[in-house]
Amino acid sequence: VLKMADSLAAQFAQLELPSLSWIDELPEELVWKIMDFTPESVFNMRLTCRKLKSCSDSYAMLPSSVPSIDRLRVDVQTKWCPATSMSKPSVICVSIVITSKSFKAQLFKSRLIQVYPLIMSLEGFKKRNNRREKTHHFDWEIEYEKVEDLLVTSIGRCVGKRIDYATLLDLDDFIARTVVAKIAGGKLFGTLVVQGISKLTKEIGNVLKSLTTDEIGLFDLFVGEIED
């Protein structure tokens, strides 16, 4: 009986059984085409198998699949310091809003996780959805003195090439200018609103040059005075 069992096992091992998943046999480009029809499922597909995780991750990073951001806001929160009797910067706030179809938020989320794996577990990060307005909010409150270059650069990489509406505040502040340049520099804007500049200096002007292009739709700039 044992010899018969061993013989059957040997014969079974020689059989060329078909793959348990037909997806494993598909080229990556064809899987991407399938994802074009169901982009809202891309993030969940990562959880099914290694093949789809790999394809989902690469699909989310394709330039053609990068979602446009509907709203971006960068500003600085200040707090009162009793020791100096003055207000001082405490938190850099970065807010990204994606509206309309949820698949854009799924793709953005997938990109975030790939570029900065710990980004969803950071202290000060909040993700929320507004069902009435059909919006998806990604908010960061980064301690002013602990602004990490890798985090800010990663957010900028995930934003994509176009931002429909951006509000940038407090560019008088050096750290705020650094954050803005890394997130919004070189993007295409539908509307760009820059507020809170008490004096337009050469440094601020250089940041604004990196933000403005011939293809910008509307540019609103609010300045107290211009440096000589």
Coordinates of C-alpha atoms in Angstrom, one line a residue:
V1 CA 0.0 0.0 0.0
L2 CA 2.8 2.4 0.9
K3 CA 4.5 1.7 -2.5
M4 CA 1.3 2.4 -4.3
A5 CA 0.8 5.6 -2.4
D6 CA 4.4 6.7 -3.2
S7 CA 3.9 5.9 -6.8
L8 CA 0.6 7.9 -7.0
A9 CA 2.3 10.8 -5.2
A10 CA 5.2 10.8 -7.7
Q11 CA 2.8 10.7 -10.7
F12 CA 0.7 13.5 -9.2
A13 CA 3.8 15.6 -8.7
Q14 CA 4.7 15.3 -12.4
L15 CA 1.3 16.7 -13.5
E16 CA 1.3 20.3 -14.8
L17 CA -1.6 21.7 -12.9
P18 CA -3.0 25.1 -14.0
S19 CA -2.4 28.2 -11.9
L20 CA -5.0 28.7 -9.2
S21 CA -5.3 32.3 -10.3
W22 CA -5.6 33.3 -14.0
I23 CA -4.6 36.8 -13.0
D24 CA -1.1 35.5 -12.2
E25 CA -0.7 34.7 -15.9
L26 CA -1.7 38.2 -17.1
P27 CA 1.0 40.8 -18.0
E28 CA 1.0 43.9 -15.8
E29 CA -0.1 46.2 -18.6
L30 CA -3.3 44.1 -19.1
V31 CA -4.1 44.2 -15.4
W32 CA -3.8 48.0 -15.5
K33 CA -6.3 48.1 -18.3
I34 CA -8.7 46.2 -16.1
M35 CA -8.1 48.6 -13.3
D36 CA -9.0 51.5 -15.6
F37 CA -12.6 50.2 -15.5
T38 CA -12.6 49.9 -11.7
P39 CA -10.2 52.5 -10.3
E40 CA -12.3 52.8 -7.1
S41 CA -11.2 49.3 -6.2
V42 CA -7.5 49.8 -6.7
F43 CA -6.7 50.2 -3.0
N44 CA -8.7 47.2 -1.9
M45 CA -7.1 45.1 -4.7
R46 CA -3.8 45.5 -2.9
L47 CA -5.1 43.2 -0.1
T48 CA -6.0 40.2 -2.3
C49 CA -2.8 38.7 -3.5
R50 CA 0.9 39.6 -4.2
K51 CA 0.2 39.9 -7.9
L52 CA -2.6 42.4 -7.5
K53 CA -0.7 44.3 -4.8
S54 CA 2.2 44.8 -7.1
C55 CA 0.0 45.8 -10.0
S56 CA -2.1 48.1 -7.8
D57 CA 0.9 49.9 -6.4
S58 CA 2.5 50.4 -9.8
Y59 CA -0.9 51.5 -11.3
A60 CA -1.3 54.1 -8.6
M61 CA 2.1 55.6 -9.4
L62 CA 1.5 55.9 -13.1
P63 CA 1.5 59.6 -14.2
S64 CA -1.8 59.0 -16.1
S65 CA -3.6 57.8 -13.0
V66 CA -2.5 60.5 -10.6
P67 CA -5.6 62.3 -9.4
S68 CA -5.9 66.0 -9.6
I69 CA -6.3 67.7 -6.2
D70 CA -9.4 69.8 -5.8
R71 CA -8.3 72.0 -2.9
L72 CA -5.0 72.5 -1.1
R73 CA -4.4 74.8 1.9
V74 CA -1.2 75.4 3.7
D75 CA -1.0 77.7 6.7
V76 CA 0.8 78.3 10.0
Q77 CA -1.0 78.2 13.4
T78 CA 0.5 80.3 16.2
K79 CA 0.2 80.1 19.9
W80 CA 0.8 82.7 22.7
C81 CA 4.1 82.4 24.5
P82 CA 3.9 83.9 28.0
A83 CA 7.7 84.0 28.4
T84 CA 8.1 86.4 25.5
S85 CA 4.6 87.9 25.5
M86 CA 4.4 87.2 21.8
S87 CA 2.7 84.7 19.5
K88 CA 5.0 82.2 17.9
P89 CA 4.5 79.5 15.2
S90 CA 3.5 76.2 16.6
V91 CA 2.0 74.0 13.8
I92 CA 2.2 73.8 10.0
C93 CA -1.2 72.8 8.7
V94 CA -1.4 71.0 5.4
S95 CA -5.0 70.3 4.2
I96 CA -5.8 68.4 1.0
V97 CA -9.4 67.9 -0.3
I98 CA -10.4 65.6 -3.0
T99 CA -14.0 65.8 -4.2
S100 CA -16.2 64.1 -6.8
K101 CA -15.4 60.5 -7.4
S102 CA -14.1 58.4 -4.5
F103 CA -11.6 56.6 -6.8
K104 CA -9.4 59.7 -6.8
A105 CA -9.1 59.5 -3.0
Q106 CA -8.3 55.8 -3.2
L107 CA -5.5 56.4 -5.7
F108 CA -4.1 59.2 -3.6
K109 CA -4.2 57.1 -0.5
S110 CA -2.4 54.3 -2.3
R111 CA 0.3 56.7 -3.4
L112 CA 0.8 58.0 0.1
I113 CA 1.3 54.6 1.6
Q114 CA 3.9 53.7 -1.1
V115 CA 5.9 56.9 -0.8
Y116 CA 5.7 57.2 3.0
P117 CA 4.5 53.9 4.5
L118 CA 4.0 55.3 8.0
I119 CA 2.0 58.4 6.8
M120 CA -1.4 57.1 8.0
S121 CA -0.2 56.5 11.6
L122 CA 1.5 59.8 12.1
E123 CA 0.5 61.9 15.1
G124 CA -1.5 64.9 13.8
F125 CA -2.8 63.1 10.6
K126 CA -6.5 62.9 10.1
K127 CA -8.6 61.5 7.2
R128 CA -12.3 62.2 7.1
N129 CA -15.1 62.1 4.6
N130 CA -18.0 64.5 4.1
R131 CA -20.8 62.5 2.6
R132 CA -23.0 65.5 2.0
E133 CA -20.4 67.3 0.0
K134 CA -18.8 64.1 -1.3
T135 CA -15.4 65.2 -0.2
H136 CA -12.4 63.3 1.2
H137 CA -10.1 65.3 3.5
F138 CA -6.4 64.5 4.3
D139 CA -5.1 66.8 7.0
W140 CA -1.7 67.1 8.6
E141 CA -0.8 69.2 11.6
I142 CA 3.0 69.1 11.8
E143 CA 4.8 70.5 14.8
Y144 CA 6.6 73.6 13.6
E145 CA 10.0 72.7 14.9
K146 CA 9.7 69.1 13.7
V147 CA 8.8 69.6 10.1
E148 CA 10.4 66.6 8.3
D149 CA 11.7 67.2 4.8
L150 CA 10.9 63.6 3.7
L151 CA 7.2 63.9 4.8
V152 CA 6.7 67.2 3.0
T153 CA 8.4 66.0 -0.1
S154 CA 6.4 62.8 -0.1
I155 CA 3.1 64.7 0.1
G156 CA 4.3 66.8 -2.8
R157 CA 5.0 63.7 -4.9
C158 CA 1.5 62.3 -4.2
V159 CA -0.4 65.5 -5.1
G160 CA 0.0 65.1 -8.8
K161 CA 0.5 67.7 -11.5
R162 CA -2.7 69.7 -11.1
I163 CA -4.3 71.5 -8.2
D164 CA -7.7 73.0 -8.9
Y165 CA -7.8 75.5 -6.0
A166 CA -4.9 76.4 -3.6
T167 CA -4.9 78.7 -0.7
L168 CA -1.4 79.5 0.7
L169 CA -1.0 81.6 3.8
D170 CA 1.8 83.0 5.9
L171 CA 4.6 83.0 3.3
D172 CA 6.4 85.6 5.5
D173 CA 7.4 82.5 7.5
F174 CA 10.5 80.6 6.3
I175 CA 9.2 77.1 7.2
A176 CA 5.9 77.8 5.5
R177 CA 7.7 78.9 2.3
T178 CA 9.7 75.7 2.4
V179 CA 6.6 73.5 2.8
V180 CA 4.8 75.3 0.1
A181 CA 7.7 75.1 -2.4
K182 CA 8.0 71.3 -1.8
I183 CA 4.3 70.5 -2.1
A184 CA 3.1 73.0 -4.7
G185 CA 6.2 74.0 -6.7
G186 CA 5.9 73.2 -10.4
K187 CA 2.1 72.3 -10.3
L188 CA -0.6 73.6 -12.5
F189 CA -3.3 75.6 -10.8
G190 CA -6.8 76.4 -11.7
T191 CA -6.9 79.1 -9.0
L192 CA -4.1 80.2 -6.7
V193 CA -4.7 82.5 -3.8
V194 CA -1.8 83.7 -1.7
Q195 CA -2.5 85.7 1.4
G196 CA -0.8 86.9 4.6
I197 CA 2.3 88.5 3.1
S198 CA 3.1 91.6 5.0
K199 CA 6.1 92.5 2.8
L200 CA 6.9 91.0 -0.6
T201 CA 10.6 90.1 -0.4
K202 CA 13.0 88.6 -2.9
E203 CA 12.8 85.2 -1.1
I204 CA 9.0 85.2 -1.3
G205 CA 9.1 86.3 -4.9
N206 CA 11.3 83.3 -5.7
V207 CA 8.7 80.9 -4.2
L208 CA 5.9 82.6 -6.2
K209 CA 7.9 82.2 -9.4
S210 CA 8.1 78.5 -8.8
L211 CA 4.3 78.4 -8.4
T212 CA 3.1 80.6 -11.3
T213 CA 3.1 79.4 -14.9
D214 CA 1.5 80.6 -18.1
E215 CA -1.2 78.0 -17.7
I216 CA -2.5 79.2 -14.4
G217 CA -6.2 80.1 -14.4
L218 CA -6.6 82.8 -11.8
F219 CA -3.9 84.2 -9.5
D220 CA -4.9 86.4 -6.5
L221 CA -2.0 87.9 -4.4
F222 CA -2.6 89.9 -1.3
V223 CA 0.5 91.9 -0.2
G224 CA 1.0 94.6 2.5
E225 CA 4.0 96.2 0.8
I226 CA 6.7 95.5 -1.7
E227 CA 10.4 95.5 -0.8
D228 CA 12.5 98.1 -2.6

